[in-house]
């Protein structure tokens, strides 16, 4: 077996071709990219998620080999006897007589702890370096975030815009204001639906990957064909980015929160489909941002600032922000449950079979395609879990397993924090709770629902209406003094006492029969 001096580990979400590791080649160095049972099984994953990561890892390994690097690409067949990552590294270092191991800092607390303990106890020289992906350096997180304290995302976002000179005119925001979110809350009209471009899809053969998963009895869920449609190479990811800039960016902001069940073949709407490529580090966020800004600058007669700013805010602002929250508050963050939610996840989260059309459509889409956009995740699925007091541990596990772009650093602050308010306001200053009125405002789901969105009580009343008021009443002591919520309680108190009681009884009936909704 060939000898190497140094083994460099590349994790499945570290597929960054621009990393400084690849500036020079050395015959004494071998790069390791490995499928592992522990990564396929730490939660039950959607089959498209596992397949996407394994395919992207395979493609990255082949690209490195083609560029002249020494690469060990190991599949589940090769690593079936390695109980965990340290066991794999120990075995490979011994086989190849390595004297040193290097790795990039993982973006997940579980792996960071595992590799840190390995480095501490290993007889080899083990060192770590930055993954060179995020705009905010890891060592700068402590300067921007405080443990268990709320840091306003808008303030963070503005500071990032200034620091990296993105959409700035000297020291002023381009377009005269920092945030155009108020312009970006449109609902699709019937005429809008025909104009939605079809998504850019790819053909990545994952049949052998699925065969490996089945052979090694990896439990998964969800739908998949033999061809995976998500970008798994840099070339594909750039093609998807080009498609977004050319066809989707001009109306991205305008419809970024909109939802419909009328476009099954175009169900990502104006969203970029770049989240997997970004989170696997196939694309660098600065590359994506610069490409989008360049497109805007070249087509300002077609693309308004509000479309561009909405996208930049997600990549430069929110994505970097939740990472900071995650690392500043782990590991305690994973156990936060400030609202004491304990209910089990209903069975229809695994099959989409509920009479609530908004929930059924969002769940079914998630199970079919391993994707739903941020409002479906937050204000449909997440809102339902919040109002029904689902245990945030179960919410976390479901989100982490189902979505193709879900890695814990980005999933947990979004699900446990933003969606479930389990962190008691570290991310959000108020819970994102909503009645059926919000769903009706932003979608056409209610038109074909068995429940009636305008009704609070009665056998056909939208469950979200009574559940919303039951949630607000249950947590009144905690929330009433919040200046963003006080008006809600004043409106509630003005309602007839008998109607309020009937509404709460309706909610309790729905909760007692949650599996039948």
Short mmCIF file of C-alpha atoms in Angstrom, two decimals:
data_model
loop_
_atom_site.label_atom_id
_atom_site.label_comp_id
_atom_site.label_asym_id
_atom_site.label_seq_id
_atom_site.Cartn_x
_atom_site.Cartn_y
_atom_site.Cartn_z
CA UNK A 1 0.00 0.00 0.00
CA UNK A 2 1.32 3.43 -0.98
CA UNK A 3 2.91 5.52 1.76
CA UNK A 4 2.00 9.16 2.42
CA UNK A 5 3.33 11.62 4.96
CA UNK A 6 0.11 13.61 5.37
CA UNK A 7 -3.54 12.64 5.23
CA UNK A 8 -5.99 15.50 4.61
CA UNK A 9 -9.63 14.85 5.41
CA UNK A 10 -12.40 16.40 3.33
CA UNK A 11 -15.89 16.09 4.79
CA UNK A 12 -18.99 15.80 2.64
CA UNK A 13 -19.90 19.47 3.08
CA UNK A 14 -16.37 20.74 2.39
CA UNK A 15 -16.29 20.41 -1.39
CA UNK A 16 -14.57 23.75 -1.92
CA UNK A 17 -12.32 23.69 -5.00
CA UNK A 18 -10.87 27.10 -4.13
CA UNK A 19 -9.50 26.03 -0.75
CA UNK A 20 -5.82 26.84 -0.22
CA UNK A 21 -5.13 23.13 0.19
CA UNK A 22 -5.36 22.83 -3.58
CA UNK A 23 -2.89 25.56 -4.54
CA UNK A 24 0.01 23.11 -4.55
CA UNK A 25 0.40 19.39 -5.14
CA UNK A 26 2.56 17.02 -3.11
CA UNK A 27 3.30 13.34 -3.68
CA UNK A 28 3.49 13.01 0.12
CA UNK A 29 -0.14 14.07 0.65
CA UNK A 30 -3.34 12.11 0.17
CA UNK A 31 -6.86 13.55 0.36
CA UNK A 32 -9.57 11.39 1.87
CA UNK A 33 -13.25 11.69 0.96
CA UNK A 34 -15.32 8.97 2.59
CA UNK A 35 -18.90 7.80 2.84
CA UNK A 36 -19.51 6.77 6.43
CA UNK A 37 -22.25 4.83 8.16
CA UNK A 38 -22.27 7.37 10.99
CA UNK A 39 -23.06 10.22 8.59
CA UNK A 40 -25.79 8.28 6.81
CA UNK A 41 -27.43 7.25 10.08
CA UNK A 42 -27.07 10.00 12.73
CA UNK A 43 -30.63 10.93 11.77
CA UNK A 44 -32.96 9.26 9.31
CA UNK A 45 -32.31 11.17 6.08
CA UNK A 46 -34.28 11.78 2.92
CA UNK A 47 -32.84 9.53 0.22
CA UNK A 48 -32.22 12.52 -2.06
CA UNK A 49 -30.16 14.20 0.66
CA UNK A 50 -27.86 11.21 1.18
CA UNK A 51 -27.61 10.64 -2.56
CA UNK A 52 -26.80 14.29 -3.25
CA UNK A 53 -23.96 14.42 -0.74
CA UNK A 54 -22.52 11.06 -1.79
CA UNK A 55 -22.73 12.00 -5.48
CA UNK A 56 -21.17 15.42 -4.90
CA UNK A 57 -18.37 13.79 -2.90
CA UNK A 58 -17.74 11.32 -5.72
CA UNK A 59 -17.67 14.11 -8.30
CA UNK A 60 -15.32 16.23 -6.19
CA UNK A 61 -12.97 13.30 -5.68
CA UNK A 62 -12.88 12.68 -9.42
CA UNK A 63 -12.21 16.37 -10.10
CA UNK A 64 -9.26 16.33 -7.69
CA UNK A 65 -7.89 13.18 -9.29
CA UNK A 66 -8.20 14.75 -12.73
CA UNK A 67 -6.27 17.76 -11.43
CA UNK A 68 -3.39 15.50 -10.35
CA UNK A 69 -4.01 15.09 -6.60
CA UNK A 70 -3.73 11.84 -4.68
CA UNK A 71 -7.26 10.98 -3.56
CA UNK A 72 -8.84 8.13 -1.64
CA UNK A 73 -12.57 8.14 -2.37
CA UNK A 74 -14.07 5.53 -0.08
CA UNK A 75 -17.64 4.26 -0.30
CA UNK A 76 -19.73 2.45 2.29
CA UNK A 77 -18.25 -0.78 0.93
CA UNK A 78 -14.78 0.42 1.96
CA UNK A 79 -15.77 1.89 5.35
CA UNK A 80 -18.41 -0.58 6.55
CA UNK A 81 -16.20 -1.74 9.43
CA UNK A 82 -15.25 1.78 10.59
CA UNK A 83 -17.54 2.60 13.50
CA UNK A 84 -16.85 6.30 13.31
CA UNK A 85 -14.65 8.98 11.79
CA UNK A 86 -11.74 8.60 14.25
CA UNK A 87 -11.68 4.85 13.59
CA UNK A 88 -11.43 5.50 9.86
CA UNK A 89 -8.62 8.02 10.26
CA UNK A 90 -6.69 5.75 12.59
CA UNK A 91 -6.95 2.85 10.17
CA UNK A 92 -5.96 4.84 7.10
CA UNK A 93 -3.04 6.56 8.82
CA UNK A 94 -1.69 3.18 9.88
CA UNK A 95 -2.19 1.58 6.46
CA UNK A 96 -0.47 4.43 4.63
CA UNK A 97 2.13 5.09 7.36
CA UNK A 98 1.07 8.74 7.70
CA UNK A 99 2.74 10.85 10.37
CA UNK A 100 0.28 13.75 10.27
CA UNK A 101 -3.40 14.37 9.69
CA UNK A 102 -5.04 17.64 8.73
CA UNK A 103 -8.71 18.53 8.63
CA UNK A 104 -10.85 21.59 8.06
CA UNK A 105 -12.96 22.78 10.97
CA UNK A 106 -16.33 21.04 10.64
CA UNK A 107 -19.49 23.14 10.54
CA UNK A 108 -21.30 20.85 12.95
CA UNK A 109 -20.71 20.66 16.70
CA UNK A 110 -20.99 16.86 16.73
CA UNK A 111 -18.12 16.47 14.27
CA UNK A 112 -16.06 19.29 15.73
CA UNK A 113 -16.12 17.55 19.10
CA UNK A 114 -15.35 14.16 17.58
CA UNK A 115 -12.34 15.42 15.65
CA UNK A 116 -11.08 17.59 18.52
CA UNK A 117 -11.12 14.58 20.85
CA UNK A 118 -9.36 12.51 18.20
CA UNK A 119 -6.66 15.17 17.79
CA UNK A 120 -6.19 15.40 21.56
CA UNK A 121 -5.74 11.66 22.01
CA UNK A 122 -3.91 10.74 18.81
CA UNK A 123 -0.22 9.92 18.74
CA UNK A 124 -0.06 11.55 15.31
CA UNK A 125 0.36 15.25 14.61
CA UNK A 126 -3.22 16.40 14.00
CA UNK A 127 -3.95 19.98 12.96
CA UNK A 128 -7.02 21.87 11.78
CA UNK A 129 -7.60 24.85 9.53
CA UNK A 130 -10.48 27.04 8.38
CA UNK A 131 -12.84 25.74 5.69
CA UNK A 132 -12.38 29.10 3.89
CA UNK A 133 -16.03 29.30 2.92
CA UNK A 134 -17.95 31.74 5.06
CA UNK A 135 -17.50 35.49 4.80
CA UNK A 136 -17.46 35.91 8.57
CA UNK A 137 -14.30 34.22 9.83
CA UNK A 138 -14.88 31.67 12.57
CA UNK A 139 -12.68 33.60 14.99
CA UNK A 140 -14.80 36.72 14.44
CA UNK A 141 -18.02 35.09 15.64
CA UNK A 142 -17.22 35.98 19.25
CA UNK A 143 -16.95 39.65 18.27
CA UNK A 144 -20.45 39.75 16.73
CA UNK A 145 -22.48 37.39 18.94
CA UNK A 146 -23.14 36.93 22.64
CA UNK A 147 -24.20 33.67 24.25
CA UNK A 148 -27.91 33.52 25.11
CA UNK A 149 -28.38 37.09 23.89
CA UNK A 150 -30.40 38.40 20.96
CA UNK A 151 -28.37 40.05 18.23
CA UNK A 152 -30.53 41.92 15.74
CA UNK A 153 -30.14 40.35 12.30
CA UNK A 154 -30.71 43.68 10.56
CA UNK A 155 -27.81 45.28 12.42
CA UNK A 156 -25.58 42.30 11.63
CA UNK A 157 -26.62 42.42 7.98
CA UNK A 158 -25.83 46.11 7.63
CA UNK A 159 -22.43 45.61 9.21
CA UNK A 160 -21.69 42.80 6.74
CA UNK A 161 -22.77 44.95 3.81
CA UNK A 162 -20.35 47.66 4.94
CA UNK A 163 -17.50 45.27 5.75
CA UNK A 164 -17.62 43.55 2.37
CA UNK A 165 -18.74 46.58 0.35
CA UNK A 166 -21.78 44.88 -1.12
CA UNK A 167 -24.55 47.04 -2.61
CA UNK A 168 -22.95 50.14 -1.13
CA UNK A 169 -22.53 53.65 -2.53
CA UNK A 170 -19.61 54.84 -0.43
CA UNK A 171 -21.00 54.54 3.11
CA UNK A 172 -24.67 54.56 2.05
CA UNK A 173 -26.82 51.59 1.00
CA UNK A 174 -27.38 51.37 -2.72
CA UNK A 175 -30.94 52.30 -3.58
CA UNK A 176 -31.32 54.60 -0.60
CA UNK A 177 -32.33 52.02 2.00
CA UNK A 178 -30.92 48.87 3.53
CA UNK A 179 -33.93 46.60 3.34
CA UNK A 180 -36.67 46.27 0.74
CA UNK A 181 -38.51 43.43 2.46
CA UNK A 182 -41.76 45.41 2.53
CA UNK A 183 -41.76 45.29 -1.30
CA UNK A 184 -41.23 41.53 -1.38
CA UNK A 185 -44.47 40.07 -0.07
CA UNK A 186 -46.54 39.53 -3.20
CA UNK A 187 -48.95 36.68 -3.72
CA UNK A 188 -49.16 34.93 -7.08
CA UNK A 189 -52.10 36.00 -9.21
CA UNK A 190 -53.53 33.52 -11.69
CA UNK A 191 -51.74 35.30 -14.54
CA UNK A 192 -48.43 35.16 -12.63
CA UNK A 193 -48.42 31.36 -12.56
CA UNK A 194 -47.95 30.93 -16.30
CA UNK A 195 -44.91 33.22 -16.20
CA UNK A 196 -42.97 31.19 -13.64
CA UNK A 197 -39.97 29.69 -15.48
CA UNK A 198 -39.34 25.98 -15.24
CA UNK A 199 -36.46 25.13 -12.89
CA UNK A 200 -33.00 24.21 -14.10
CA UNK A 201 -32.75 20.46 -13.47
CA UNK A 202 -29.81 18.10 -13.89
CA UNK A 203 -29.35 14.40 -14.46
CA UNK A 204 -27.02 12.81 -11.93
CA UNK A 205 -27.13 9.02 -11.96
CA UNK A 206 -27.36 7.88 -8.33
CA UNK A 207 -28.54 4.32 -8.96
CA UNK A 208 -25.33 2.73 -7.63
CA UNK A 209 -25.50 4.96 -4.54
CA UNK A 210 -29.04 3.80 -3.80
CA UNK A 211 -27.92 0.20 -4.29
CA UNK A 212 -25.16 0.78 -1.70
CA UNK A 213 -27.61 2.31 0.76
CA UNK A 214 -29.90 -0.68 0.40
CA UNK A 215 -27.05 -3.20 0.58
CA UNK A 216 -25.84 -1.71 3.86
CA UNK A 217 -29.38 -1.39 5.23
CA UNK A 218 -29.31 2.40 5.57
CA UNK A 219 -32.80 3.50 6.59
CA UNK A 220 -34.11 6.46 4.61
CA UNK A 221 -37.38 7.96 3.43
CA UNK A 222 -38.71 10.06 0.57
CA UNK A 223 -39.00 9.72 -3.19
CA UNK A 224 -36.22 9.51 -5.76
CA UNK A 225 -35.64 8.43 -9.34
CA UNK A 226 -32.32 7.07 -10.55
CA UNK A 227 -31.48 10.60 -11.75
CA UNK A 228 -30.96 13.28 -9.10
CA UNK A 229 -31.98 16.75 -10.32
CA UNK A 230 -29.89 18.87 -7.94
CA UNK A 231 -26.47 20.29 -8.95
CA UNK A 232 -23.66 18.09 -7.62
CA UNK A 233 -20.66 19.54 -9.50
CA UNK A 234 -19.26 23.03 -9.70
CA UNK A 235 -20.09 23.18 -13.40
CA UNK A 236 -23.71 22.29 -12.71
CA UNK A 237 -23.90 24.73 -9.78
CA UNK A 238 -22.60 27.59 -11.94
CA UNK A 239 -25.12 26.65 -14.60
CA UNK A 240 -27.88 26.81 -11.98
CA UNK A 241 -26.58 30.20 -10.83
CA UNK A 242 -26.55 31.48 -14.42
CA UNK A 243 -30.12 30.26 -14.89
CA UNK A 244 -31.18 32.02 -11.71
CA UNK A 245 -29.59 35.29 -12.77
CA UNK A 246 -31.00 35.17 -16.28
CA UNK A 247 -34.55 34.00 -15.59
CA UNK A 248 -35.45 34.11 -11.89
CA UNK A 249 -33.67 37.08 -10.32
CA UNK A 250 -35.87 39.71 -12.03
CA UNK A 251 -38.85 38.58 -9.93
CA UNK A 252 -37.15 36.79 -7.04
CA UNK A 253 -37.75 39.35 -4.30
CA UNK A 254 -41.27 40.14 -5.42
CA UNK A 255 -42.40 36.53 -5.01
CA UNK A 256 -39.89 35.12 -2.53
CA UNK A 257 -42.60 34.51 0.10
CA UNK A 258 -45.40 33.41 -2.27
CA UNK A 259 -46.87 29.90 -2.29
CA UNK A 260 -49.16 27.97 -4.63
CA UNK A 261 -50.27 24.40 -5.24
CA UNK A 262 -50.99 25.07 -8.91
CA UNK A 263 -47.48 24.58 -10.36
CA UNK A 264 -46.33 21.05 -9.53
CA UNK A 265 -43.64 21.11 -12.24
CA UNK A 266 -42.37 24.54 -11.15
CA UNK A 267 -42.62 24.23 -7.36
CA UNK A 268 -39.42 26.09 -6.54
CA UNK A 269 -40.90 29.19 -8.24
CA UNK A 270 -38.28 31.99 -8.41
CA UNK A 271 -35.93 30.43 -5.88
CA UNK A 272 -32.40 29.63 -7.01
CA UNK A 273 -32.04 25.92 -6.04
CA UNK A 274 -28.50 26.80 -4.93
CA UNK A 275 -28.83 26.03 -1.21
CA UNK A 276 -27.38 22.51 -1.48
CA UNK A 277 -24.44 23.70 -3.60
CA UNK A 278 -23.75 26.50 -1.14
CA UNK A 279 -24.03 24.36 1.98
CA UNK A 280 -21.85 21.63 0.48
CA UNK A 281 -19.40 24.47 -0.31
CA UNK A 282 -19.41 23.69 -4.02
CA UNK A 283 -20.04 27.40 -4.48
CA UNK A 284 -18.58 30.19 -2.37
CA UNK A 285 -21.11 32.77 -1.11
CA UNK A 286 -18.98 35.66 -2.35
CA UNK A 287 -18.90 34.16 -5.84
CA UNK A 288 -22.70 33.88 -5.82
CA UNK A 289 -23.18 37.40 -4.46
CA UNK A 290 -20.79 38.97 -6.96
CA UNK A 291 -22.46 37.14 -9.85
CA UNK A 292 -25.91 38.35 -8.78
CA UNK A 293 -24.74 41.94 -8.27
CA UNK A 294 -23.04 41.91 -11.68
CA UNK A 295 -26.27 40.72 -13.32
CA UNK A 296 -28.17 43.52 -11.62
CA UNK A 297 -25.65 46.14 -12.69
CA UNK A 298 -25.89 45.00 -16.31
CA UNK A 299 -29.72 44.85 -16.35
CA UNK A 300 -30.94 47.63 -14.08
CA UNK A 301 -33.70 48.41 -16.56
CA UNK A 302 -35.07 44.89 -16.00
CA UNK A 303 -34.06 44.06 -12.43
CA UNK A 304 -35.01 46.32 -9.53
CA UNK A 305 -32.88 46.74 -6.42
CA UNK A 306 -35.56 45.09 -4.27
CA UNK A 307 -35.16 41.78 -6.17
CA UNK A 308 -31.41 41.77 -5.64
CA UNK A 309 -31.36 43.02 -2.07
CA UNK A 310 -33.80 40.30 -1.02
CA UNK A 311 -31.45 37.63 -2.31
CA UNK A 312 -28.30 39.24 -0.89
CA UNK A 313 -29.99 39.50 2.51
CA UNK A 314 -30.55 35.75 2.56
CA UNK A 315 -26.97 34.83 1.59
CA UNK A 316 -24.90 37.59 3.20
CA UNK A 317 -27.25 38.31 6.08
CA UNK A 318 -29.37 35.42 7.26
CA UNK A 319 -27.06 32.54 6.29
CA UNK A 320 -24.03 34.04 8.01
CA UNK A 321 -26.18 35.17 10.95
CA UNK A 322 -27.62 31.77 11.86
CA UNK A 323 -24.15 30.24 11.69
CA UNK A 324 -22.96 32.77 14.25
CA UNK A 325 -25.92 32.04 16.53
CA UNK A 326 -25.27 28.31 16.25
CA UNK A 327 -21.60 28.37 17.18
CA UNK A 328 -21.95 30.96 19.94
CA UNK A 329 -24.69 29.00 21.68
CA UNK A 330 -23.77 25.35 21.18
CA UNK A 331 -23.99 22.83 22.73
CA UNK A 332 -26.67 24.28 25.04
CA UNK A 333 -28.75 25.49 22.10
CA UNK A 334 -29.60 21.91 21.10
CA UNK A 335 -31.48 21.41 24.37
CA UNK A 336 -33.47 24.63 24.50
CA UNK A 337 -37.23 24.21 24.90
CA UNK A 338 -38.40 27.40 26.56
CA UNK A 339 -42.08 26.84 25.72
CA UNK A 340 -41.97 23.30 27.17
CA UNK A 341 -43.36 21.75 24.00
CA UNK A 342 -43.70 17.96 24.33
CA UNK A 343 -46.21 16.67 21.76
CA UNK A 344 -45.04 14.00 19.30
CA UNK A 345 -44.84 14.75 15.58
CA UNK A 346 -48.03 13.54 13.84
CA UNK A 347 -47.75 10.57 11.50
CA UNK A 348 -48.70 12.65 8.47
CA UNK A 349 -45.31 14.35 8.62
CA UNK A 350 -44.09 11.15 6.96
CA UNK A 351 -46.79 10.83 4.30
CA UNK A 352 -48.45 14.25 3.90
CA UNK A 353 -51.93 12.81 4.48
CA UNK A 354 -53.75 15.60 6.30
CA UNK A 355 -56.92 17.47 5.34
CA UNK A 356 -55.13 20.80 5.86
CA UNK A 357 -54.16 21.64 2.28
CA UNK A 358 -51.35 24.07 3.15
CA UNK A 359 -49.71 21.49 5.39
CA UNK A 360 -50.42 18.55 3.11
CA UNK A 361 -48.94 20.31 0.08
CA UNK A 362 -45.83 21.52 1.93
CA UNK A 363 -45.19 18.16 3.56
CA UNK A 364 -45.77 16.21 0.35
CA UNK A 365 -43.47 18.51 -1.61
CA UNK A 366 -40.80 18.12 1.07
CA UNK A 367 -41.10 14.34 1.04
CA UNK A 368 -41.13 14.17 -2.77
CA UNK A 369 -38.32 16.62 -3.55
CA UNK A 370 -36.38 17.12 -0.27
CA UNK A 371 -37.12 20.82 -0.63
CA UNK A 372 -39.58 23.53 0.37
CA UNK A 373 -38.84 27.23 0.36
CA UNK A 374 -38.30 29.25 3.52
CA UNK A 375 -41.91 30.40 4.02
CA UNK A 376 -43.26 26.87 3.60
CA UNK A 377 -40.72 25.71 6.18
CA UNK A 378 -41.31 28.59 8.60
CA UNK A 379 -44.92 29.71 8.22
CA UNK A 380 -46.67 26.50 7.20
CA UNK A 381 -44.82 23.50 8.65
CA UNK A 382 -43.02 25.37 11.42
CA UNK A 383 -46.08 27.40 12.37
CA UNK A 384 -48.17 24.24 12.72
CA UNK A 385 -45.52 22.66 14.96
CA UNK A 386 -45.33 25.82 17.07
CA UNK A 387 -49.09 26.13 17.54
CA UNK A 388 -49.46 22.45 18.43
CA UNK A 389 -46.47 22.36 20.82
CA UNK A 390 -44.46 19.71 19.00
CA UNK A 391 -41.29 18.73 20.85
CA UNK A 392 -38.47 20.79 19.27
CA UNK A 393 -36.20 17.74 19.36
CA UNK A 394 -38.58 16.01 16.96
CA UNK A 395 -38.95 19.16 14.87
CA UNK A 396 -35.16 19.46 14.61
CA UNK A 397 -34.72 15.84 13.61
CA UNK A 398 -37.43 16.03 10.94
CA UNK A 399 -36.05 19.24 9.37
CA UNK A 400 -32.48 17.93 9.53
CA UNK A 401 -33.44 14.69 7.85
CA UNK A 402 -35.89 15.85 5.20
CA UNK A 403 -34.23 18.81 3.47
CA UNK A 404 -31.43 18.40 0.98
CA UNK A 405 -29.66 21.55 2.22
CA UNK A 406 -30.05 20.80 5.95
CA UNK A 407 -26.84 20.79 7.97
CA UNK A 408 -27.15 21.37 11.69
CA UNK A 409 -25.51 24.81 11.77
CA UNK A 410 -28.20 26.21 9.49
CA UNK A 411 -31.10 23.89 10.35
CA UNK A 412 -31.14 24.18 14.13
CA UNK A 413 -31.26 27.98 14.54
CA UNK A 414 -33.93 28.13 11.84
CA UNK A 415 -36.07 25.30 13.22
CA UNK A 416 -35.56 25.39 16.99
CA UNK A 417 -35.01 29.14 17.13
CA UNK A 418 -36.79 31.07 14.40
CA UNK A 419 -39.58 28.55 13.85
CA UNK A 420 -40.29 27.13 17.32
CA UNK A 421 -39.17 30.04 19.55
CA UNK A 422 -37.62 27.37 21.75
CA UNK A 423 -34.55 29.55 22.35
CA UNK A 424 -36.62 32.23 24.12
CA UNK A 425 -35.74 34.99 21.73
CA UNK A 426 -32.07 34.50 20.87
CA UNK A 427 -32.99 34.71 17.18
CA UNK A 428 -36.54 36.09 17.02
CA UNK A 429 -37.95 38.78 19.28
CA UNK A 430 -41.41 37.22 18.99
CA UNK A 431 -42.76 33.80 17.96
CA UNK A 432 -43.64 33.46 14.29
CA UNK A 433 -47.18 32.31 15.04
CA UNK A 434 -49.93 32.88 12.50
CA UNK A 435 -53.56 32.04 11.89
CA UNK A 436 -55.02 30.87 8.61
CA UNK A 437 -55.27 34.48 7.48
CA UNK A 438 -51.52 34.65 6.80
CA UNK A 439 -51.59 31.44 4.74
CA UNK A 440 -54.51 32.81 2.74
CA UNK A 441 -52.72 36.11 2.23
CA UNK A 442 -49.57 34.51 0.79
CA UNK A 443 -50.97 31.49 -1.09
CA UNK A 444 -53.89 29.87 -2.86
CA UNK A 445 -53.82 26.83 -0.57
CA UNK A 446 -57.03 27.77 1.22
CA UNK A 447 -59.12 27.74 -1.97
CA UNK A 448 -58.96 23.96 -2.27
CA UNK A 449 -58.86 23.11 1.45
CA UNK A 450 -61.57 21.13 3.27
CA UNK A 451 -61.36 23.62 6.10
CA UNK A 452 -62.74 27.17 5.93
CA UNK A 453 -60.07 29.79 6.52
CA UNK A 454 -62.51 32.50 7.59
CA UNK A 455 -64.00 30.46 10.44
CA UNK A 456 -62.63 30.09 13.97
CA UNK A 457 -65.17 27.60 15.29
CA UNK A 458 -67.31 24.85 13.83
CA UNK A 459 -66.53 21.44 12.34
CA UNK A 460 -65.00 22.94 9.19
CA UNK A 461 -63.11 25.83 10.82
CA UNK A 462 -59.46 26.19 9.85
CA UNK A 463 -57.46 24.57 12.68
CA UNK A 464 -54.83 27.32 12.52
CA UNK A 465 -57.34 29.93 13.66
CA UNK A 466 -58.31 28.42 17.01
CA UNK A 467 -54.83 26.93 17.53
CA UNK A 468 -53.33 30.39 17.10
CA UNK A 469 -55.49 31.89 19.84
CA UNK A 470 -54.94 28.90 22.10
CA UNK A 471 -51.17 29.31 21.68
CA UNK A 472 -51.34 33.02 22.43
CA UNK A 473 -53.50 32.43 25.49
CA UNK A 474 -51.28 29.61 26.79
CA UNK A 475 -48.17 31.80 26.62
CA UNK A 476 -49.82 35.09 27.53
CA UNK A 477 -47.74 35.70 30.65
CA UNK A 478 -44.53 35.30 28.64
CA UNK A 479 -45.60 37.29 25.58
CA UNK A 480 -48.05 39.96 26.64
CA UNK A 481 -45.45 42.57 27.55
CA UNK A 482 -43.71 42.21 24.21
CA UNK A 483 -44.36 45.52 22.40
CA UNK A 484 -44.70 43.67 19.09
CA UNK A 485 -47.52 41.52 20.44
CA UNK A 486 -49.51 43.65 22.90
CA UNK A 487 -52.10 44.65 20.29
CA UNK A 488 -52.93 40.99 19.68
CA UNK A 489 -54.07 40.55 23.26
CA UNK A 490 -56.04 43.77 23.25
CA UNK A 491 -57.93 42.52 20.19
CA UNK A 492 -58.50 39.15 21.83
CA UNK A 493 -59.87 40.76 24.99
CA UNK A 494 -62.37 42.78 22.96
CA UNK A 495 -63.98 39.62 21.60
CA UNK A 496 -67.10 38.20 23.18
CA UNK A 497 -66.31 35.95 26.16
CA UNK A 498 -68.43 33.10 24.81
CA UNK A 499 -66.62 33.23 21.44
CA UNK A 500 -63.24 33.19 23.15
CA UNK A 501 -64.22 30.16 25.20
CA UNK A 502 -65.63 28.38 22.17
CA UNK A 503 -62.41 29.13 20.24
CA UNK A 504 -60.25 27.63 22.99
CA UNK A 505 -62.48 24.57 23.22
CA UNK A 506 -62.22 24.16 19.45
CA UNK A 507 -58.42 24.28 19.68
CA UNK A 508 -58.33 21.71 22.47
CA UNK A 509 -60.54 19.40 20.42
CA UNK A 510 -58.15 19.73 17.46
CA UNK A 511 -55.15 19.03 19.69
CA UNK A 512 -56.82 15.97 21.18
CA UNK A 513 -57.47 14.70 17.65
CA UNK A 514 -54.30 15.97 16.00
CA UNK A 515 -53.76 12.76 14.03
CA UNK A 516 -57.13 13.25 12.32
CA UNK A 517 -56.64 16.83 11.13
#
